[in-house]
CSV table of C-alpha atoms in Angstrom, one decimal:
chain,number,residue,atom,x,y,z
F,1234,ARG,CA,7.0,62.7,58.9
F,1235,THR,CA,6.2,59.0,59.2
F,1236,ALA,CA,4.3,59.0,55.9
F,1237,LEU,CA,7.2,60.9,54.2
F,1238,VAL,CA,9.7,58.3,55.5
F,1239,ILE,CA,7.5,55.4,54.2
F,1240,ALA,CA,7.1,57.1,50.8
F,1241,THR,CA,10.9,57.6,50.6
F,1242,SER,CA,11.5,53.9,51.4
F,1243,ARG,CA,8.9,52.8,48.7
F,1244,VAL,CA,10.6,55.0,46.2
F,1245,ARG,CA,14.0,53.5,46.9
F,1246,GLY,CA,12.6,49.9,46.7
F,1247,ASP,CA,10.8,50.7,43.4
F,1248,SER,CA,14.0,52.3,42.1
F,1249,ALA,CA,16.0,49.1,42.8
F,1250,ARG,CA,13.3,46.9,41.3
F,1251,LEU,CA,13.0,49.1,38.2
F,1252,GLY,CA,16.8,49.1,37.8
F,1253,GLY,CA,16.8,45.3,37.9
F,1254,ALA,CA,13.9,45.1,35.5
F,1255,MET,CA,15.6,47.5,33.1
F,1256,ALA,CA,18.8,45.5,33.3
F,1257,SER,CA,16.8,42.3,32.5
F,1258,LYS,CA,15.2,44.2,29.7
F,1259,GLU,CA,18.5,45.2,28.3
F,1260,SER,CA,20.0,41.7,28.3
F,1261,ALA,CA,16.8,40.2,26.9
F,1262,GLY,CA,16.8,42.8,24.2
F,1263,VAL,CA,20.3,41.8,23.2
F,1264,VAL,CA,19.3,38.1,23.1
F,1265,ALA,CA,16.1,38.8,21.1
F,1266,ALA,CA,18.0,41.1,18.7
F,1267,SER,CA,20.7,38.5,18.3
F,1268,GLY,CA,18.1,35.9,17.6
F,1269,LYS,CA,16.6,38.0,14.9
F,1270,VAL,CA,19.9,38.7,13.2
F,1271,ARG,CA,20.2,36.0,10.6
F,1272,GLU,CA,22.2,36.3,7.5
F,1273,TRP,CA,21.2,33.9,4.6
F,1274,PRO,CA,24.3,33.4,2.4
F,1275,GLU,CA,24.1,33.3,-1.4
F,1276,LEU,CA,24.2,29.9,-3.0
F,1277,VAL,CA,26.1,28.6,-6.0
F,1278,VAL,CA,24.4,25.8,-7.9
F,1279,SER,CA,26.8,23.8,-10.1
F,1280,GLY,CA,27.2,20.4,-11.8
F,1281,CYS,CA,24.3,18.5,-13.4
F,1282,ALA,CA,24.2,15.4,-15.6
F,1283,ASP,CA,21.1,16.6,-17.5
F,1284,GLN,CA,22.3,19.3,-19.8
F,1285,THR,CA,18.8,20.8,-20.4
F,1286,ILE,CA,18.1,21.2,-16.7
F,1287,SER,CA,21.8,22.3,-16.1
F,1288,HIS,CA,21.4,25.3,-18.3
F,1289,ILE,CA,18.3,26.3,-16.3
F,1290,VAL,CA,19.4,25.8,-12.7
F,1291,LYS,CA,23.1,26.5,-12.7
F,1292,GLY,CA,24.0,30.0,-11.3
F,1293,VAL,CA,24.0,32.1,-8.2
F,1294,TYR,CA,21.0,32.4,-5.9
F,1295,ARG,CA,20.0,35.0,-3.2
F,1296,VAL,CA,17.2,34.9,-0.6
F,1297,ASP,CA,14.0,36.4,-2.0
F,1298,GLY,CA,11.5,35.7,0.8
F,1299,MET,CA,10.1,33.0,3.1
F,1300,ASN,CA,7.8,30.1,2.5
F,1301,HIS,CA,6.6,27.6,5.1
F,1302,THR,CA,9.1,29.1,7.7
F,1303,LYS,CA,12.1,28.5,5.4
F,1304,PRO,CA,13.9,30.9,2.9
F,1305,VAL,CA,13.1,31.1,-0.8
F,1306,TYR,CA,16.1,31.5,-3.0
F,1307,LYS,CA,15.9,33.1,-6.4
F,1308,LYS,CA,18.5,33.0,-9.2
F,1309,TYR,CA,19.9,36.4,-10.3
F,1310,GLU,CA,19.4,35.6,-14.0
F,1311,LYS,CA,16.3,34.3,-15.6
F,1312,ALA,CA,16.3,31.0,-17.7
F,1313,LYS,CA,14.3,31.0,-20.9
F,1314,GLY,CA,12.3,34.0,-19.6
F,1315,LEU,CA,11.4,32.3,-16.4
F,1316,ASP,CA,12.4,32.9,-12.8
F,1317,VAL,CA,14.3,30.0,-11.1
F,1318,LEU,CA,13.4,29.5,-7.4
F,1319,VAL,CA,14.5,27.1,-4.7
F,1320,TYR,CA,11.8,26.8,-2.1
F,1321,PHE,CA,10.6,24.4,0.7
F,1322,TRP,CA,7.1,22.9,0.8
F,1323,ASP,CA,5.8,21.3,3.9
F,1324,ASP,CA,3.6,18.2,4.3
F,1325,ARG,CA,0.2,19.9,4.0
F,1326,ASP,CA,-0.3,18.2,0.6
F,1327,GLY,CA,1.2,14.8,1.7
F,1328,LEU,CA,4.6,13.5,2.8
F,1329,GLU,CA,5.5,12.7,-0.8
F,1330,LEU,CA,5.4,16.4,-1.7
F,1331,CYS,CA,7.3,17.6,1.4
F,1332,GLY,CA,10.9,18.8,0.7
F,1333,TRP,CA,12.9,21.2,-1.4
F,1334,TRP,CA,12.0,22.0,-5.0
F,1335,PHE,CA,13.5,23.9,-8.1
F,1336,GLY,CA,10.7,25.6,-10.0
F,1337,PRO,CA,9.7,28.9,-11.7
F,1338,GLN,CA,7.2,29.7,-8.9
F,1339,VAL,CA,6.5,28.6,-5.4
F,1340,GLY,CA,4.1,25.7,-5.3
F,1341,GLY,CA,3.8,25.6,-9.1
F,1342,ASP,CA,3.2,22.5,-11.2
F,1343,GLN,CA,6.4,22.9,-13.2
F,1344,VAL,CA,9.5,21.7,-11.3
F,1345,TRP,CA,13.0,20.6,-12.3
F,1346,ALA,CA,14.6,19.0,-9.2
F,1347,PHE,CA,13.5,17.7,-5.8
F,1348,HIS,CA,15.1,16.8,-2.5
F,1349,PRO,CA,13.0,15.0,0.3
F,1350,SER,CA,14.8,16.6,3.3
F,1351,ARG,CA,12.3,18.0,5.8
F,1352,THR,CA,14.8,19.1,8.5
F,1353,SER,CA,17.3,21.2,6.5
F,1354,THR,CA,17.0,24.9,7.1
F,1355,THR,CA,18.6,25.7,3.7
F,1356,PRO,CA,18.6,23.8,0.4
F,1357,PRO,CA,20.7,20.5,0.9
F,1358,ALA,CA,24.1,20.4,-0.7
F,1359,ASN,CA,23.7,17.2,-2.7
F,1360,GLU,CA,21.7,14.0,-3.3
F,1361,TRP,CA,19.1,15.8,-5.4
F,1362,ASN,CA,16.7,13.9,-7.7
F,1363,ILE,CA,17.1,15.4,-11.2
F,1364,PRO,CA,14.6,15.5,-12.8
F,1365,ASN,CA,12.3,15.5,-9.9
F,1366,ASP,CA,11.0,12.0,-10.6
F,1367,GLY,CA,14.4,10.6,-11.6
F,1368,ALA,CA,17.4,9.2,-9.8
F,1369,ILE,CA,19.9,11.0,-7.6
F,1370,ASP,CA,22.4,13.0,-9.6
F,1371,PRO,CA,25.8,12.7,-7.8
F,1372,THR,CA,27.4,15.5,-9.9
F,1373,PHE,CA,24.8,18.1,-8.7
F,1374,SER,CA,25.9,20.3,-5.7
F,1375,ILE,CA,24.8,23.5,-3.9
F,1376,THR,CA,27.5,25.5,-2.0
F,1377,PRO,CA,27.4,28.8,-0.1
F,1378,ARG,CA,29.0,31.7,-1.9
F,1379,ALA,CA,32.0,33.5,-0.3
F,1380,PRO,CA,30.7,36.8,1.2
F,1381,ALA,CA,31.6,40.0,-0.7
F,1382,ASN,CA,33.3,43.0,0.9
F,1383,ARG,CA,30.2,45.1,1.4
F,1384,PRO,CA,28.1,46.2,4.4
F,1385,LYS,CA,25.8,43.5,5.6
F,1386,ASP,CA,22.3,43.7,6.9
F,1387,GLY,CA,23.5,42.0,10.1
F,1388,ASP,CA,25.9,44.9,10.8
F,1389,LYS,CA,22.9,47.3,10.5
F,1390,ASP,CA,21.0,45.1,12.9
F,1391,ASP,CA,23.9,45.2,15.3
F,1392,GLU,CA,24.0,49.0,15.2
F,1393,SER,CA,20.3,49.2,16.0
F,1394,VAL,CA,20.8,46.8,18.9
F,1395,LYS,CA,23.7,49.0,20.2
F,1396,LYS,CA,21.6,52.1,19.9
F,1397,GLN,CA,18.7,50.4,21.7
F,1398,ILE,CA,21.1,49.4,24.6
F,1399,GLU,CA,22.5,53.0,24.8
F,1400,ALA,CA,18.9,54.4,25.0
F,1401,ILE,CA,18.1,51.9,27.8
F,1402,LYS,CA,21.3,52.9,29.7
F,1403,LYS,CA,20.5,56.6,29.3
F,1404,GLU,CA,16.9,56.0,30.5
F,1405,ARG,CA,18.3,54.2,33.5
F,1406,GLY,CA,20.7,57.1,34.2
F,1407,ASP,CA,17.9,59.7,34.0
F,1408,PHE,CA,15.8,57.6,36.3
F,1409,ALA,CA,18.6,57.4,38.8
F,1410,LYS,CA,19.1,61.2,38.7
F,1411,ARG,CA,15.4,61.8,39.3
F,1412,MET,CA,15.5,59.4,42.2
F,1413,GLU,CA,18.4,61.3,43.7
F,1414,GLU,CA,16.6,64.6,43.3
F,1415,ILE,CA,13.5,63.0,45.0
F,1416,GLN,CA,15.8,61.8,47.9
F,1417,LYS,CA,17.3,65.2,48.3
F,1418,ARG,CA,13.9,66.8,48.4
F,1419,ALA,CA,12.8,64.2,51.0
F,1420,ASP,CA,15.9,65.0,53.1
F,1421,GLU,CA,15.2,68.7,52.9
F,1422,ARG,CA,11.6,68.2,53.9
F,1423,LYS,CA,12.8,66.1,56.9
F,1424,ARG,CA,15.2,68.8,58.0
F,1425,ARG,CA,12.5,71.5,57.7
F,1426,GLU,CA,10.1,69.3,59.7
F,1427,GLU,CA,12.7,69.0,62.4
F,1428,GLU,CA,13.0,72.7,62.6
F,1429,LEU,CA,9.3,73.2,62.6
F,1430,ARG,CA,8.9,70.6,65.4
F,1431,SER,CA,11.5,72.4,67.5
F,1432,ARG,CA,9.8,75.8,67.0
F,1433,MET,CA,6.4,74.3,67.9
F,1434,ALA,CA,8.0,72.9,71.1
F,1435,GLU,CA,9.3,76.4,71.9
F,1436,ASP,CA,5.8,77.9,71.3
F,1437,LYS,CA,4.2,75.4,73.8
F,1438,SER,CA,6.8,76.3,76.4
F,1439,GLY,CA,5.9,80.1,76.1
F,1440,THR,CA,9.3,81.1,74.7
F,1441,LYS,CA,7.8,82.4,71.5
F,1442,ARG,CA,8.7,86.0,70.9
F,1443,PRO,CA,6.4,88.5,69.1
F,1444,ARG,CA,9.0,89.4,66.6
F,1445,GLU,CA,8.9,85.8,65.4
F,1446,ALA,CA,5.2,86.0,64.2
F,1447,ASP,CA,6.2,86.8,60.7
F,1448,ALA,CA,8.6,84.0,60.8
F,1449,ASP,CA,5.8,81.6,61.8
F,1450,ASP,CA,3.7,82.7,58.9
F,1451,GLU,CA,6.6,82.1,56.6
F,1452,GLU,CA,7.0,78.7,58.1
F,1453,GLN,CA,3.4,77.9,57.6
F,1454,ARG,CA,3.7,78.9,54.0
F,1455,LYS,CA,6.8,76.7,53.6
F,1456,ARG,CA,5.0,73.8,55.3
F,1457,LYS,CA,2.2,74.1,52.8
F,1458,GLU,CA,4.8,74.2,50.0
F,1459,LEU,CA,6.5,71.1,51.5
F,1460,ALA,CA,3.1,69.3,51.7
F,1461,VAL,CA,2.5,70.1,48.0
F,1462,ALA,CA,6.0,69.0,47.1
F,1463,SER,CA,5.5,65.8,49.1
F,1464,ALA,CA,2.2,65.1,47.3
F,1465,ARG,CA,3.9,65.8,43.9
F,1466,ALA,CA,6.8,63.5,44.9
F,1467,GLU,CA,4.3,60.8,45.9
F,1468,GLU,CA,2.5,61.2,42.6
F,1469,GLU,CA,5.9,61.1,40.7
F,1470,ARG,CA,6.8,57.9,42.7
F,1471,ARG,CA,3.5,56.3,41.9
F,1472,ARG,CA,3.9,57.2,38.3
F,1473,LEU,CA,7.4,55.8,38.1
F,1474,ALA,CA,6.4,52.7,40.0
F,1475,GLU,CA,3.5,52.2,37.7
F,1476,GLU,CA,5.8,52.7,34.7
F,1477,ALA,CA,8.3,50.2,36.2
F,1478,ARG,CA,5.5,47.7,36.9
F,1479,LYS,CA,4.2,48.1,33.3
F,1480,ARG,CA,7.7,47.7,31.8
F,1481,ARG,CA,8.4,44.7,34.1
F,1482,GLY,CA,5.1,43.1,33.1
F,1483,GLU,CA,5.7,43.8,29.4
F,1484,GLU,CA,9.2,42.4,29.7
F,1485,GLU,CA,8.0,39.4,31.6
F,1486,ARG,CA,5.3,38.8,29.0
F,1487,ARG,CA,7.8,39.3,26.2
F,1488,VAL,CA,10.3,37.0,27.8
F,1489,ALA,CA,7.6,34.4,28.5
F,1490,GLN,CA,6.4,34.7,24.9
F,1491,GLU,CA,9.9,34.3,23.6
F,1492,ALA,CA,10.5,31.3,25.9
F,1493,GLU,CA,7.1,29.8,24.8
F,1494,LYS,CA,8.0,30.5,21.1
F,1495,GLN,CA,11.4,28.8,21.6
F,1496,ARG,CA,9.8,25.9,23.5
F,1497,ARG,CA,7.3,25.4,20.7
F,1498,GLU,CA,10.0,25.7,18.1
F,1499,GLU,CA,12.1,23.2,20.0
F,1500,GLU,CA,9.1,20.9,20.4
F,1501,ARG,CA,8.3,21.2,16.7
F,1502,ARG,CA,11.9,20.6,15.8
F,1503,LEU,CA,12.0,17.5,18.1
F,1504,ALA,CA,8.7,16.3,16.7
F,1505,GLU,CA,10.0,16.7,13.1
F,1506,GLU,CA,13.2,15.0,14.1
F,1507,HIS,CA,11.3,12.2,15.7
F,1508,ALA,CA,9.0,11.9,12.8
F,1509,ARG,CA,11.9,12.0,10.4
F,1510,GLN,CA,13.7,9.3,12.4
F,1511,ARG,CA,10.5,7.2,12.6
F,1512,ARG,CA,10.0,7.6,8.9
F,1513,GLU,CA,13.6,6.6,8.2
F,1514,GLN,CA,13.2,3.6,10.5
F,1515,GLU,CA,10.0,2.7,8.8
F,1516,ASP,CA,11.6,3.1,5.4
F,1517,GLU,CA,14.6,1.1,6.5
F,1518,GLU,CA,12.4,-1.6,8.0
F,1519,ARG,CA,10.2,-1.6,4.8
F,1520,ARG,CA,13.3,-1.8,2.7
F,1521,ARG,CA,14.7,-4.7,4.7
F,1522,ARG,CA,11.4,-6.5,4.6
F,1523,LEU,CA,11.3,-6.0,0.8
F,1524,GLU,CA,14.9,-7.2,0.5
F,1525,ARG,CA,14.2,-10.1,2.7
F,1526,ARG,CA,11.0,-11.0,0.8
F,1527,LYS,CA,12.8,-10.6,-2.5
F,1528,LYS,CA,15.6,-12.8,-1.3
F,1529,GLU,CA,13.1,-15.4,0.0
F,1530,GLU,CA,11.3,-15.3,-3.3
F,1531,GLU,CA,14.6,-15.6,-5.2
F,1532,ASP,CA,15.6,-18.5,-3.0
F,1533,LEU,CA,12.2,-20.1,-3.5
F,1534,GLN,CA,12.4,-19.6,-7.2
F,1535,ARG,CA,15.9,-21.1,-7.3
F,1536,ARG,CA,14.7,-24.1,-5.3
F,1537,ARG,CA,11.7,-24.5,-7.5
F,1538,GLU,CA,14.0,-24.3,-10.6
F,1539,ALA,CA,16.5,-26.7,-9.1
F,1540,GLU,CA,13.6,-29.1,-8.1
F,1541,ALA,CA,12.1,-28.8,-11.6
F,1542,ALA,CA,15.6,-29.4,-13.2
F,1543,GLN,CA,16.1,-32.4,-10.9
F,1544,ARG,CA,12.7,-33.7,-11.8
F,1545,ARG,CA,13.4,-33.3,-15.5
F,1546,VAL,CA,16.7,-35.1,-15.0
F,1547,GLU,CA,15.0,-37.9,-13.1
F,1548,GLU,CA,12.2,-38.1,-15.6
F,1549,ASP,CA,14.7,-38.3,-18.5
F,1550,GLN,CA,16.7,-40.9,-16.6
F,1551,ARG,CA,13.5,-42.8,-15.9
F,1552,ARG,CA,12.5,-42.6,-19.5
F,1553,ARG,CA,15.9,-43.8,-20.7
F,1554,GLU,CA,15.8,-46.7,-18.2
F,1555,GLU,CA,12.2,-47.5,-19.3
F,1556,ALA,CA,13.3,-47.3,-22.9
F,1557,GLU,CA,16.2,-49.6,-22.1
F,1558,ARG,CA,13.9,-52.0,-20.3
F,1559,MET,CA,11.5,-52.0,-23.2
F,1560,LYS,CA,14.3,-52.5,-25.6
F,1561,GLU,CA,15.7,-55.3,-23.6
F,1562,ARG,CA,12.3,-56.8,-23.2
F,1563,GLN,CA,11.6,-56.6,-26.9
F,1564,ARG,CA,15.1,-58.1,-27.5
F,1565,ARG,CA,14.3,-60.9,-25.2
F,1566,LEU,CA,10.9,-61.4,-26.8
F,1567,ASN,CA,12.4,-61.3,-30.2
F,1568,GLU,CA,15.1,-63.7,-29.1
F,1569,GLU,CA,12.4,-66.0,-27.6
F,1570,ALA,CA,10.3,-65.7,-30.7
F,1571,ARG,CA,13.3,-66.4,-32.8
F,1572,ARG,CA,14.3,-69.5,-30.7
F,1573,ARG,CA,10.7,-70.6,-30.7
F,1574,LYS,CA,10.5,-70.2,-34.5
F,1575,GLU,CA,13.8,-72.1,-34.9
F,1576,HIS,CA,12.5,-74.8,-32.6
F,1577,ILE,CA,9.2,-75.0,-34.5
F,1578,CYS,CA,11.0,-75.0,-37.8
F,1579,GLN,CA,13.4,-77.7,-36.6
F,1580,LEU,CA,10.5,-79.8,-35.4
F,1581,GLY,CA,8.8,-79.3,-38.7
F,1582,MET,CA,11.9,-80.4,-40.6
F,1583,LEU,CA,12.3,-83.4,-38.3
F,1584,GLU,CA,8.6,-84.3,-38.8
F,1585,ALA,CA,8.9,-84.0,-42.6
F,1586,MET,CA,12.1,-86.1,-42.5
F,1587,SER,CA,10.6,-88.6,-40.1
F,1588,ARG,CA,7.5,-89.1,-42.4
F,1589,LEU,CA,9.7,-89.4,-45.4
F,1590,ALA,CA,11.9,-91.9,-43.6
F,1591,HIS,CA,8.9,-94.1,-43.0
F,1592,ALA,CA,7.3,-93.5,-46.4
F,1593,GLU,CA,5.8,-96.3,-48.4
F,1594,PRO,CA,5.8,-96.5,-52.1
F,1595,GLU,CA,2.2,-95.3,-52.3
F,1596,ASP,CA,2.8,-92.1,-50.3
F,1597,TYR,CA,6.5,-91.5,-51.1
F,1598,ASP,CA,5.8,-88.7,-53.6
F,1599,ALA,CA,3.6,-86.8,-51.1
F,1600,TYR,CA,6.2,-86.9,-48.4
F,1601,VAL,CA,8.9,-85.9,-50.9
F,1602,ARG,CA,6.8,-82.8,-51.7
F,1603,MET,CA,6.3,-82.2,-48.0
F,1604,LEU,CA,10.1,-82.3,-47.4
F,1605,ASP,CA,10.7,-80.0,-50.4
F,1606,ARG,CA,8.1,-77.6,-48.9
F,1607,ALA,CA,9.8,-77.8,-45.5
F,1608,LEU,CA,13.2,-77.2,-47.0
F,1609,GLU,CA,11.8,-74.1,-48.7
F,1610,ILE,CA,9.8,-72.6,-45.9
F,1611,MET,CA,11.3,-73.9,-42.6
F,1612,LEU,CA,14.9,-74.7,-43.3
F,1613,PRO,CA,16.0,-71.0,-43.5
F,1614,TYR,CA,14.8,-70.4,-39.9
F,1615,THR,CA,16.4,-73.4,-38.3
F,1616,GLY,CA,19.4,-71.4,-37.1
F,1617,LYS,CA,22.6,-73.3,-36.3
F,1618,GLN,CA,20.9,-76.6,-37.2
F,1619,LYS,CA,20.3,-75.6,-40.8
F,1620,GLU,CA,23.3,-77.3,-42.3
F,1621,ALA,CA,22.9,-80.4,-40.2
F,1622,LEU,CA,19.2,-80.6,-41.0
F,1623,LYS,CA,19.9,-80.1,-44.7
F,1624,ALA,CA,22.5,-82.8,-44.7
F,1625,GLU,CA,20.2,-85.2,-42.8
F,1626,ALA,CA,17.3,-84.4,-45.2
F,1627,ASP,CA,19.5,-85.2,-48.2
F,1628,ARG,CA,20.6,-88.5,-46.5
F,1629,ILE,CA,17.0,-89.5,-45.7
F,1630,LEU,CA,15.9,-88.6,-49.1
F,1631,ARG,CA,18.6,-90.8,-50.7
F,1632,ARG,CA,18.0,-93.7,-48.4
F,1633,THR,CA,14.3,-93.5,-48.7
F,1634,ALA,CA,14.6,-93.3,-52.5
F,1635,ALA,CA,16.8,-96.3,-52.5
F,1636,TYR,CA,14.4,-98.1,-50.1
F,1637,ILE,CA,11.4,-97.2,-52.3
F,1638,LYS,CA,13.3,-98.5,-55.4
F,1639,VAL,CA,14.1,-101.8,-53.7
F,1640,ALA,CA,10.5,-102.0,-52.4
F,1641,GLU,CA,9.1,-101.3,-55.8
F,1642,GLY,CA,11.4,-104.0,-57.3
F,1643,LEU,CA,10.4,-106.5,-54.6
F,1644,ALA,CA,6.7,-105.7,-55.2
F,1645,SER,CA,7.2,-106.2,-58.9
F,1646,ASN,CA,8.9,-109.5,-58.3
F,1647,TRP,CA,6.2,-110.6,-55.9
F,1648,GLU,CA,3.5,-109.8,-58.4
F,1649,SER,CA,5.4,-111.7,-61.1
F,1650,TRP,CA,5.7,-114.7,-58.7
F,1651,HIS,CA,2.1,-114.4,-57.7
F,1652,GLU,CA,1.0,-114.4,-61.3
F,1653,LEU,CA,3.2,-117.4,-62.0
F,1654,GLU,CA,1.8,-119.2,-59.0
F,1655,GLN,CA,-1.7,-118.6,-60.2
F,1656,SER,CA,-0.8,-120.0,-63.6
F,1657,LEU,CA,0.5,-123.3,-62.1
F,1658,PRO,CA,-1.9,-126.2,-61.4
F,1659,PRO,CA,-3.2,-126.5,-57.8
F,1660,ALA,CA,-1.2,-129.6,-57.2
F,1661,VAL,CA,2.0,-127.9,-58.1
F,1662,ARG,CA,1.2,-124.8,-56.0
F,1663,THR,CA,1.3,-126.7,-52.8
């Protein structure tokens, strides 16, 4: 009896734990199923400044698979006999190739457009480089297409989730019914054990009657049947407990795996976000450094140009001043030379006139020629004294000519007197 009571208590405890595990499994199944239900909308590509590429990429796209954990979109119509795909490529070939691409095949060499986003789950709406190595095309855009009135795959997934939940609830109900049957059998066995115990007490007290021998045999048979049923119930309890333990372990492992997957996904997303922010910060810092360096170089270039211009102006000014100084010096030298020449010519004229003024009859002709030569060569360079010197030269020439004429007359008279004196007798001379 004690073993039967313990078995019944264990069955109840396992039933309660199994019910809780099944409830946890049911709610986890809903979450997992909800996490798997993901509808990728169709995309409409429109607007493109490059007409050649516009004819290729414009149109409606649908999801056609996955690549590097993100969806691959395919255009409904082909362009020039080629498929048109939009796909994501991670950084396994370098950060410069990481992003979204338009091309005829995933990972192919031929591409038409590129977007460097690494965090977007679907193709970004704008700011695409068209062509892939060109500038950003502001007219290009990608927009989700309005859903059509048709059954969606998400609805089918919801129906499967509901069916799974109903199956779990039904299984829980069947298990509860089996547990109720086991409890009823245990209660029945308990009642029969009580009856058997009372009869055994009567046998010991000598109150057993001969007509009850057949009843005792029947009771022994029932007791054997009860032991067999108890063993079967214990076996069933152990089986159910083992199934509950296995289900609980599987559910715990699944939940742990899902949590680990979510944790890793979150860590990966955070790492990508941090890496993206770090790259953006590095790009921004690099851009600022380039702009600052460019500005410094421009300022330095402007300063150099201004200094060069200032030096050219100062050099031109210095040259002009030097030319002016040289010109003024040359003017002064010329003026000094002119004054010196005038002074020399004036002295020469005065020397010629002085010699002519003191000329004697024997050298009068030579001094006259000297004065004529001075008048010809020196008089034009005597400056302001030219007229005065010319007049003085004429006066001296006239006076000297008159003096020479008188002197020559006196000399002629003296010679005549001397000849007359020599012709007289010595007594008369005295």
